[in-house]
mmCIF file of C-alpha atoms in Angstrom:
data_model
loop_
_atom_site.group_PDB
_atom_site.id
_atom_site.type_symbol
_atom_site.label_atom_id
_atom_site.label_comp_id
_atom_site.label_asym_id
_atom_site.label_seq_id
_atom_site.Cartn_x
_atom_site.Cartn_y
_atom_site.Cartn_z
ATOM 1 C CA UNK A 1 -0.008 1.567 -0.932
ATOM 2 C CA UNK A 2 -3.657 2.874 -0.626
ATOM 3 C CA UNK A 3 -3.336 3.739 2.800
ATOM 4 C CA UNK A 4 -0.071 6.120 2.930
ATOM 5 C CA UNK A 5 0.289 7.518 -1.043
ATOM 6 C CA UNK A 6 -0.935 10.592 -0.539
ATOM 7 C CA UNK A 7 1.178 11.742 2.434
ATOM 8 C CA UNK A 8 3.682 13.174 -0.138
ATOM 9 C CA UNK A 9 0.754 14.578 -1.894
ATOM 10 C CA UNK A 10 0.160 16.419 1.070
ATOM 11 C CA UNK A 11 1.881 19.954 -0.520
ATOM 12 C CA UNK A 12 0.705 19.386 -3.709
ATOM 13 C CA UNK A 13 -3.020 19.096 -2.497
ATOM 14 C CA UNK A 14 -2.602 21.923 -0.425
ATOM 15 C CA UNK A 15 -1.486 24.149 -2.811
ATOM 16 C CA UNK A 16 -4.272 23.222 -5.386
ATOM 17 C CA UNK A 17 -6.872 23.164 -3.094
ATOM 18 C CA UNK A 18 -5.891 26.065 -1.112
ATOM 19 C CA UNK A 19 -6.227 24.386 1.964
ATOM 20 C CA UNK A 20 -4.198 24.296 5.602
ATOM 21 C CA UNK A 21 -1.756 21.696 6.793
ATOM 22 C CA UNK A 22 -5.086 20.266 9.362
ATOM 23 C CA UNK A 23 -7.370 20.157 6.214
ATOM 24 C CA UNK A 24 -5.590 18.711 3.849
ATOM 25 C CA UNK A 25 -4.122 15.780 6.866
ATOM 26 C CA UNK A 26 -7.471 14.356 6.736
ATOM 27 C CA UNK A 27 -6.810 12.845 3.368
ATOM 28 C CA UNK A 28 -5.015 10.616 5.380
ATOM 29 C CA UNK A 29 -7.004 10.413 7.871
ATOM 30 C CA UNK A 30 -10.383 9.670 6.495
ATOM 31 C CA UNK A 31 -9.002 6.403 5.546
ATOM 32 C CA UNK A 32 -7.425 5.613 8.679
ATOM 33 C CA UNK A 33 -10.932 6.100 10.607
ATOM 34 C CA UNK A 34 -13.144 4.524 8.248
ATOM 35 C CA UNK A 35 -10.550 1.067 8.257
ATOM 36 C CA UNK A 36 -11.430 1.608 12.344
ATOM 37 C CA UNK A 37 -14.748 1.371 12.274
ATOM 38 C CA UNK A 38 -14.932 -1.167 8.864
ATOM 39 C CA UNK A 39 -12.380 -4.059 10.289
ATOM 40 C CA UNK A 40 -14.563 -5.193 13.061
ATOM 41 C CA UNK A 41 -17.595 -5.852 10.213
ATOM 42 C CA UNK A 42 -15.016 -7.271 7.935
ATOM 43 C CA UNK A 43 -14.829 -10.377 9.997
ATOM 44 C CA UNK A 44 -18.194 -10.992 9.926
ATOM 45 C CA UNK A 45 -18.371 -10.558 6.267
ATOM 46 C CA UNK A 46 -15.683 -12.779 5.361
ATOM 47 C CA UNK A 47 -17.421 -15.488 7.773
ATOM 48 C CA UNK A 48 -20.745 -15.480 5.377
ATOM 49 C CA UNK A 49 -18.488 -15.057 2.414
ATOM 50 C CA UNK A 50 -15.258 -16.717 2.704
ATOM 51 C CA UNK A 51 -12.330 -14.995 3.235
ATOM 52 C CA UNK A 52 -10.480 -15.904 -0.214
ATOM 53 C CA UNK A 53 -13.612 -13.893 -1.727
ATOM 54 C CA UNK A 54 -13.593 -10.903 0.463
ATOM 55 C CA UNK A 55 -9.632 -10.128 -0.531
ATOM 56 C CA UNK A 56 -10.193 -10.618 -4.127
ATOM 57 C CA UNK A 57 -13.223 -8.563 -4.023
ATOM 58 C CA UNK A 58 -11.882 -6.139 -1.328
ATOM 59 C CA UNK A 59 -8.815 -5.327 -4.225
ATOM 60 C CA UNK A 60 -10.962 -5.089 -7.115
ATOM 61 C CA UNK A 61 -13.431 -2.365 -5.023
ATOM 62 C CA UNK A 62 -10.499 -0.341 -4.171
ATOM 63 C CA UNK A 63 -10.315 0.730 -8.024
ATOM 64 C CA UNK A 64 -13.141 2.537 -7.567
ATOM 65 C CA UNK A 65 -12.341 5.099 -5.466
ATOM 66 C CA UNK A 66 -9.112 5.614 -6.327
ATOM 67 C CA UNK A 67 -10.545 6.551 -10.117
ATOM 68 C CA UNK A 68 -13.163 8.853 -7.805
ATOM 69 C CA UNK A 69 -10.360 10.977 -6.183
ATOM 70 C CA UNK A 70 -8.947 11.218 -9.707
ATOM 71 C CA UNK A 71 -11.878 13.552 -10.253
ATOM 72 C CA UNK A 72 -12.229 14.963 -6.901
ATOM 73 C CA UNK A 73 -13.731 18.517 -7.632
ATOM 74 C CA UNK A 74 -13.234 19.316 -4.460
ATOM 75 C CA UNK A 75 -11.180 18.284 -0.435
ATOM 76 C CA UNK A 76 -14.617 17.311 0.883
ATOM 77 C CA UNK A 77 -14.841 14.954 -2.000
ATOM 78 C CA UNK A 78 -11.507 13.863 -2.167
ATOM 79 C CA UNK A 79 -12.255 12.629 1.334
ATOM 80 C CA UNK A 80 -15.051 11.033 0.589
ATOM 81 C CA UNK A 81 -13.176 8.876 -1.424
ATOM 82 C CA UNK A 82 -10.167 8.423 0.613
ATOM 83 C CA UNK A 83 -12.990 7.347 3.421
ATOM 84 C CA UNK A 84 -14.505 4.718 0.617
ATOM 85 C CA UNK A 85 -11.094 3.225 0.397
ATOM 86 C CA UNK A 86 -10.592 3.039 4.318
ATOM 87 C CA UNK A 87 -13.478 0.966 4.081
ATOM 88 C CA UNK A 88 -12.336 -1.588 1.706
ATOM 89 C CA UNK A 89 -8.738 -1.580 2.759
ATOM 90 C CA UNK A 90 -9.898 -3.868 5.767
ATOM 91 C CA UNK A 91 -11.581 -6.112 3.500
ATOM 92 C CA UNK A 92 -7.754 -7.042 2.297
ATOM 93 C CA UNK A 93 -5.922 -6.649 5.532
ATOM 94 C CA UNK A 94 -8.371 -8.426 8.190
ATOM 95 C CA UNK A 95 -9.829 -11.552 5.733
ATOM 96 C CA UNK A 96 -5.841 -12.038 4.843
ATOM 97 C CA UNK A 97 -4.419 -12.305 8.325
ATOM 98 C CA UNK A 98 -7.424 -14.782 8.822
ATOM 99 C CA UNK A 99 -7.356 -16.288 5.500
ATOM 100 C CA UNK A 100 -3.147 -16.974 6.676
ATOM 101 C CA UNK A 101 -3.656 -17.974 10.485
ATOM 102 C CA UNK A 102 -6.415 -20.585 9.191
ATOM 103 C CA UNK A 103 -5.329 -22.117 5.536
ATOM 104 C CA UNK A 104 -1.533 -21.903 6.238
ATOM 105 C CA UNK A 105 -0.532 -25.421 7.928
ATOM 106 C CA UNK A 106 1.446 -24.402 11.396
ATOM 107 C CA UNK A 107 5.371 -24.996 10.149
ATOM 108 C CA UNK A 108 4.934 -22.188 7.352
ATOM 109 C CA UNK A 109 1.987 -19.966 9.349
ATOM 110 C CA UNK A 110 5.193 -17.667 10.609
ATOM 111 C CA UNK A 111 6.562 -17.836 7.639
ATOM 112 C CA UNK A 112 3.770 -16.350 5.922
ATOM 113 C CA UNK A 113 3.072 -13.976 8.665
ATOM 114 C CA UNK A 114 6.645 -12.297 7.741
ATOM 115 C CA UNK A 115 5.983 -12.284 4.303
ATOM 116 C CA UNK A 116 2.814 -10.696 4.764
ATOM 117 C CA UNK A 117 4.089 -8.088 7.077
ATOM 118 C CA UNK A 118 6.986 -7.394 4.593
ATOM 119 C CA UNK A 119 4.706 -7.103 2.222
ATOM 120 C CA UNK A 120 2.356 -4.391 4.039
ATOM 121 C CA UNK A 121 5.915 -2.333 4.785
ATOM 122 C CA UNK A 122 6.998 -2.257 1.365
ATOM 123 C CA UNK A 123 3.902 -1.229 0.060
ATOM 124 C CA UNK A 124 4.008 1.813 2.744
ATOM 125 C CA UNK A 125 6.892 2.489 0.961
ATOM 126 C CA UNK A 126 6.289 2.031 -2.190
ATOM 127 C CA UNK A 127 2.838 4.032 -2.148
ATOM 128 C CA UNK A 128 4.701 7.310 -0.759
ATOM 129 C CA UNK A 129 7.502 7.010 -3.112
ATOM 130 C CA UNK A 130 5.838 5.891 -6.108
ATOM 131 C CA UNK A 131 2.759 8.910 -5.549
ATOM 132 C CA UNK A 132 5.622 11.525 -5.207
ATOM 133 C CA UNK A 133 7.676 10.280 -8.539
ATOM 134 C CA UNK A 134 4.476 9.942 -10.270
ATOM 135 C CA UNK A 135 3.103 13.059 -9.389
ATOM 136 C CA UNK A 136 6.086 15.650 -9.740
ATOM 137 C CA UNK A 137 5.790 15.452 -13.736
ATOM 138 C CA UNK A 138 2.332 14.797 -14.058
ATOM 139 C CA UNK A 139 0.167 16.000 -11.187
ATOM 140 C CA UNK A 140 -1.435 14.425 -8.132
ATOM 141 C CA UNK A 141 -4.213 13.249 -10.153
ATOM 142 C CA UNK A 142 -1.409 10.296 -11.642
ATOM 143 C CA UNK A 143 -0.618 9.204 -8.099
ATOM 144 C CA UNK A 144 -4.824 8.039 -7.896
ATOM 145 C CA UNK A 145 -4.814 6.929 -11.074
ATOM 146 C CA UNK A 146 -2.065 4.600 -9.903
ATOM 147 C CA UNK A 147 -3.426 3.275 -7.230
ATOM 148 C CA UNK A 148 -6.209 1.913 -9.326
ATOM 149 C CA UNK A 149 -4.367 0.376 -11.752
ATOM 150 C CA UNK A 150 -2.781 -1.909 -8.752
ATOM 151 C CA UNK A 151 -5.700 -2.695 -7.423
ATOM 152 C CA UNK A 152 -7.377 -3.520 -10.011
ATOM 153 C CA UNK A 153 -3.699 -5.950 -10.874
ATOM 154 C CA UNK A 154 -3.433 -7.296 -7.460
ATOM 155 C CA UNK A 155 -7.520 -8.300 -7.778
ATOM 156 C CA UNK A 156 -7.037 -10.072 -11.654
ATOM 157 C CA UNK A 157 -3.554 -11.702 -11.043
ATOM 158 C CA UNK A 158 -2.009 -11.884 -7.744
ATOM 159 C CA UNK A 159 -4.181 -12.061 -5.396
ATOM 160 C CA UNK A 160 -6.478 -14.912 -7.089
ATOM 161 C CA UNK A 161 -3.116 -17.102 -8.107
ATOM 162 C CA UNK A 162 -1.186 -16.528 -4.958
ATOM 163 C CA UNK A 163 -3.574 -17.050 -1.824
ATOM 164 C CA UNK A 164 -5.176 -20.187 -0.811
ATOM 165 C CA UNK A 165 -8.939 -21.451 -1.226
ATOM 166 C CA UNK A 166 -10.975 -20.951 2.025
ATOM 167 C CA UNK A 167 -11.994 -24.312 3.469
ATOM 168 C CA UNK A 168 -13.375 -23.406 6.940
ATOM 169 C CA UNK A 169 -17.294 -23.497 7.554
ATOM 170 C CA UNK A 170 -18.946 -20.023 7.131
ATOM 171 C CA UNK A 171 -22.317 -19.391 8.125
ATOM 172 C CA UNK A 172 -24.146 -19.300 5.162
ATOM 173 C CA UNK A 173 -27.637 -18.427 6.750
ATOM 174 C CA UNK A 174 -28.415 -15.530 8.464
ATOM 175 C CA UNK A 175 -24.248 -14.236 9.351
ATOM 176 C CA UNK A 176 -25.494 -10.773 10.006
ATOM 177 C CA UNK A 177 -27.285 -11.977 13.245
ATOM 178 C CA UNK A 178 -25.221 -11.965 16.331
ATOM 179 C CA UNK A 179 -27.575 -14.309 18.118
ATOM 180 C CA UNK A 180 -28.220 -16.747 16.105
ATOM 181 C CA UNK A 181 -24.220 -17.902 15.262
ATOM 182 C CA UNK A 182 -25.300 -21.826 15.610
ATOM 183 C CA UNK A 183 -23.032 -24.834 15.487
ATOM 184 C CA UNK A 184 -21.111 -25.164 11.774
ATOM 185 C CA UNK A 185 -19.240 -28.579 11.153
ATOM 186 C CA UNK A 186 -16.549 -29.090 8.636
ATOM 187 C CA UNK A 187 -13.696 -31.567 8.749
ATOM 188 C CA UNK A 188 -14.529 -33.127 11.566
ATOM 189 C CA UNK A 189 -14.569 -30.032 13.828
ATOM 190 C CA UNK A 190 -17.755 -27.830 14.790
ATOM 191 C CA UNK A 191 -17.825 -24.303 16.171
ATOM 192 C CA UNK A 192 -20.190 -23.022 18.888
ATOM 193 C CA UNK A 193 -20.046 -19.396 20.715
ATOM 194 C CA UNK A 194 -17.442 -19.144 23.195
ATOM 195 C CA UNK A 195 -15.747 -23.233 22.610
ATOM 196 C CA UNK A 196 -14.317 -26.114 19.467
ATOM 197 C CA UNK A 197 -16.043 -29.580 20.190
ATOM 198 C CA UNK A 198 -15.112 -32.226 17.946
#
Protein backbone atom coordinates (compact mmCIF):
# COMPACT_ATOMS: atom_id res chain seq x y z
CA UNK A 1 0.00 0.00 0.00
CA UNK A 2 2.82 2.50 0.97
CA UNK A 3 4.64 2.01 -2.04
CA UNK A 4 1.93 2.69 -4.97
CA UNK A 5 -1.03 5.02 -3.04
CA UNK A 6 -0.16 7.99 -4.32
CA UNK A 7 -0.04 7.17 -8.05
CA UNK A 8 -3.76 8.21 -8.21
CA UNK A 9 -2.80 11.16 -6.20
CA UNK A 10 -0.70 12.03 -8.92
CA UNK A 11 -3.46 14.87 -10.43
CA UNK A 12 -4.51 15.88 -7.30
CA UNK A 13 -0.86 16.75 -6.14
CA UNK A 14 -0.22 18.34 -9.22
CA UNK A 15 -2.86 20.56 -9.21
CA UNK A 16 -2.24 21.71 -5.53
CA UNK A 17 1.20 21.98 -5.81
CA UNK A 18 1.35 23.43 -9.15
CA UNK A 19 3.76 21.15 -10.31
CA UNK A 20 4.52 19.09 -13.86
CA UNK A 21 3.73 15.49 -14.63
CA UNK A 22 8.08 14.79 -14.05
CA UNK A 23 7.85 16.63 -10.63
CA UNK A 24 5.17 15.42 -9.13
CA UNK A 25 6.32 11.35 -10.53
CA UNK A 26 8.97 11.53 -8.04
CA UNK A 27 6.52 11.04 -5.25
CA UNK A 28 6.70 7.76 -6.45
CA UNK A 29 9.82 7.59 -7.11
CA UNK A 30 11.63 8.76 -4.07
CA UNK A 31 10.38 5.70 -2.46
CA UNK A 32 11.25 3.39 -5.07
CA UNK A 33 15.09 4.61 -4.91
CA UNK A 34 15.48 4.90 -1.35
CA UNK A 35 13.93 0.89 -0.93
CA UNK A 36 17.13 0.40 -3.64
CA UNK A 37 19.65 1.56 -1.81
CA UNK A 38 17.94 0.55 1.96
CA UNK A 39 17.25 -3.42 1.12
CA UNK A 40 20.82 -4.40 0.83
CA UNK A 41 21.42 -2.83 4.69
CA UNK A 42 18.18 -4.36 5.71
CA UNK A 43 19.72 -7.75 5.71
CA UNK A 44 22.33 -6.90 7.76
CA UNK A 45 20.09 -5.29 10.21
CA UNK A 46 17.74 -7.99 10.61
CA UNK A 47 20.93 -10.38 11.14
CA UNK A 48 21.96 -8.27 14.49
CA UNK A 49 18.30 -7.87 15.24
CA UNK A 50 16.22 -10.69 14.24
CA UNK A 51 14.11 -10.56 11.53
CA UNK A 52 10.62 -10.98 13.49
CA UNK A 53 11.81 -7.51 15.12
CA UNK A 54 12.81 -5.66 12.08
CA UNK A 55 9.06 -6.27 10.40
CA UNK A 56 7.27 -5.32 13.46
CA UNK A 57 9.40 -2.37 13.89
CA UNK A 58 9.78 -1.69 10.10
CA UNK A 59 5.50 -1.31 10.20
CA UNK A 60 5.29 0.69 13.20
CA UNK A 61 8.16 3.35 11.60
CA UNK A 62 6.21 3.63 8.51
CA UNK A 63 3.50 5.71 10.60
CA UNK A 64 5.72 8.25 10.80
CA UNK A 65 6.12 9.45 7.64
CA UNK A 66 3.05 8.87 6.36
CA UNK A 67 1.63 11.46 9.29
CA UNK A 68 4.81 13.75 7.82
CA UNK A 69 3.43 13.92 4.21
CA UNK A 70 0.09 14.69 5.86
CA UNK A 71 1.69 18.04 6.56
CA UNK A 72 3.91 18.32 3.66
CA UNK A 73 4.15 22.21 3.16
CA UNK A 74 5.68 21.68 0.27
CA UNK A 75 6.78 18.68 -3.08
CA UNK A 76 10.37 18.81 -1.80
CA UNK A 77 9.01 17.80 1.53
CA UNK A 78 6.49 15.58 0.51
CA UNK A 79 9.43 13.70 -0.97
CA UNK A 80 11.29 13.70 1.76
CA UNK A 81 8.85 11.74 3.32
CA UNK A 82 7.89 9.48 0.59
CA UNK A 83 11.96 8.80 0.57
CA UNK A 84 11.67 8.05 4.62
CA UNK A 85 9.11 5.47 3.81
CA UNK A 86 11.23 3.85 0.88
CA UNK A 87 13.54 3.32 3.54
CA UNK A 88 11.48 1.43 5.92
CA UNK A 89 9.40 -0.36 3.36
CA UNK A 90 12.47 -2.81 2.96
CA UNK A 91 12.60 -3.33 6.53
CA UNK A 92 9.03 -5.29 5.92
CA UNK A 93 9.63 -6.72 2.52
CA UNK A 94 13.40 -8.11 2.76
CA UNK A 95 13.35 -9.42 6.79
CA UNK A 96 9.80 -11.16 5.66
CA UNK A 97 10.95 -13.07 2.62
CA UNK A 98 13.87 -14.14 5.02
CA UNK A 99 11.90 -14.40 8.08
CA UNK A 100 9.51 -17.06 5.47
CA UNK A 101 12.43 -18.93 3.54
CA UNK A 102 14.05 -19.64 7.15
CA UNK A 103 11.09 -20.23 9.94
CA UNK A 104 8.61 -21.80 7.43
CA UNK A 105 9.35 -25.76 7.50
CA UNK A 106 9.91 -26.79 3.55
CA UNK A 107 6.19 -28.49 2.75
CA UNK A 108 4.41 -25.01 3.54
CA UNK A 109 7.65 -22.55 2.50
CA UNK A 110 5.71 -22.28 -1.15
CA UNK A 111 2.80 -22.03 0.34
CA UNK A 112 3.67 -19.08 2.22
CA UNK A 113 5.64 -17.64 -0.55
CA UNK A 114 2.12 -17.34 -2.54
CA UNK A 115 0.45 -15.97 0.21
CA UNK A 116 2.97 -13.47 0.69
CA UNK A 117 3.13 -12.49 -2.89
CA UNK A 118 -0.74 -12.27 -2.94
CA UNK A 119 -0.53 -10.34 -0.26
CA UNK A 120 2.08 -7.65 -1.72
CA UNK A 121 -0.43 -7.56 -5.06
CA UNK A 122 -3.43 -6.84 -3.23
CA UNK A 123 -2.01 -4.29 -1.27
CA UNK A 124 -0.77 -2.58 -4.74
CA UNK A 125 -4.19 -2.60 -5.27
CA UNK A 126 -5.67 -1.74 -2.51
CA UNK A 127 -3.25 1.35 -1.80
CA UNK A 128 -4.20 2.97 -5.36
CA UNK A 129 -7.79 2.33 -4.96
CA UNK A 130 -8.28 3.00 -1.45
CA UNK A 131 -5.95 6.65 -1.80
CA UNK A 132 -8.24 7.63 -4.79
CA UNK A 133 -11.77 6.80 -2.85
CA UNK A 134 -10.37 8.36 0.15
CA UNK A 135 -9.15 11.30 -1.34
CA UNK A 136 -11.98 12.43 -3.89
CA UNK A 137 -14.25 13.66 -0.82
CA UNK A 138 -11.73 14.59 1.47
CA UNK A 139 -8.41 15.58 -0.06
CA UNK A 140 -5.06 13.90 -0.63
CA UNK A 141 -4.07 14.66 2.78
CA UNK A 142 -6.79 11.47 3.90
CA UNK A 143 -5.01 9.08 1.55
CA UNK A 144 -1.53 9.72 4.10
CA UNK A 145 -3.41 9.78 6.89
CA UNK A 146 -4.48 6.30 5.85
CA UNK A 147 -1.58 4.86 5.31
CA UNK A 148 -0.61 5.48 8.87
CA UNK A 149 -3.37 4.20 10.42
CA UNK A 150 -2.40 0.64 8.65
CA UNK A 151 0.77 0.72 9.57
CA UNK A 152 0.52 1.51 12.65
CA UNK A 153 -2.54 -1.78 12.62
CA UNK A 154 -0.41 -4.13 10.76
CA UNK A 155 2.63 -3.24 13.54
CA UNK A 156 0.03 -3.72 16.91
CA UNK A 157 -2.04 -6.71 15.54
CA UNK A 158 -1.11 -8.55 12.53
CA UNK A 159 2.05 -8.57 12.06
CA UNK A 160 3.09 -9.55 15.83
CA UNK A 161 0.15 -12.46 15.95
CA UNK A 162 0.59 -13.75 12.47
CA UNK A 163 4.47 -14.24 11.72
CA UNK A 164 6.72 -16.61 13.38
CA UNK A 165 9.49 -16.04 16.20
CA UNK A 166 13.04 -15.83 14.68
CA UNK A 167 15.15 -18.76 15.85
CA UNK A 168 18.29 -18.53 13.64
CA UNK A 169 21.69 -17.23 15.23
CA UNK A 170 22.25 -13.45 14.62
CA UNK A 171 25.38 -11.86 15.30
CA UNK A 172 24.89 -10.10 18.26
CA UNK A 173 28.46 -8.45 18.46
CA UNK A 174 29.78 -6.20 16.20
CA UNK A 175 26.99 -7.06 12.83
CA UNK A 176 27.93 -3.79 11.27
CA UNK A 177 31.50 -5.14 10.48
CA UNK A 178 31.87 -6.95 7.26
CA UNK A 179 35.09 -8.58 8.36
CA UNK A 180 34.61 -9.77 11.32
CA UNK A 181 31.17 -12.10 10.48
CA UNK A 182 32.70 -15.14 12.74
CA UNK A 183 31.26 -18.59 13.19
CA UNK A 184 27.48 -18.47 15.00
CA UNK A 185 26.08 -21.95 16.21
CA UNK A 186 22.50 -22.67 16.88
CA UNK A 187 20.69 -25.98 16.61
CA UNK A 188 23.31 -27.88 15.82
CA UNK A 189 24.38 -25.94 12.70
CA UNK A 190 27.16 -23.07 12.52
CA UNK A 191 27.65 -20.46 9.82
CA UNK A 192 31.01 -19.27 8.45
CA UNK A 193 31.61 -16.81 5.28
CA UNK A 194 31.16 -18.43 2.09
CA UNK A 195 30.00 -22.44 3.70
CA UNK A 196 27.27 -24.48 6.63
CA UNK A 197 29.48 -26.99 8.72
CA UNK A 198 27.68 -28.91 11.16
Amino acid sequence: MNVYAPQSLLPVLARDFGAGAAEVGFVVGATTLAMALASPLVGVLADAVGRRRVVVWAFALLTVPAVLAVFAPTLATLNAARFAQGLLIPGVMVALNALIAEEVPPAGRARALSLYVTGTVLGGFLGRFLAGLVAAPWGWHAAFWLLALASLGASCWPAPACLPSSTSRRRKTDAWSWRRWGPTCETGRCWQPARWVS
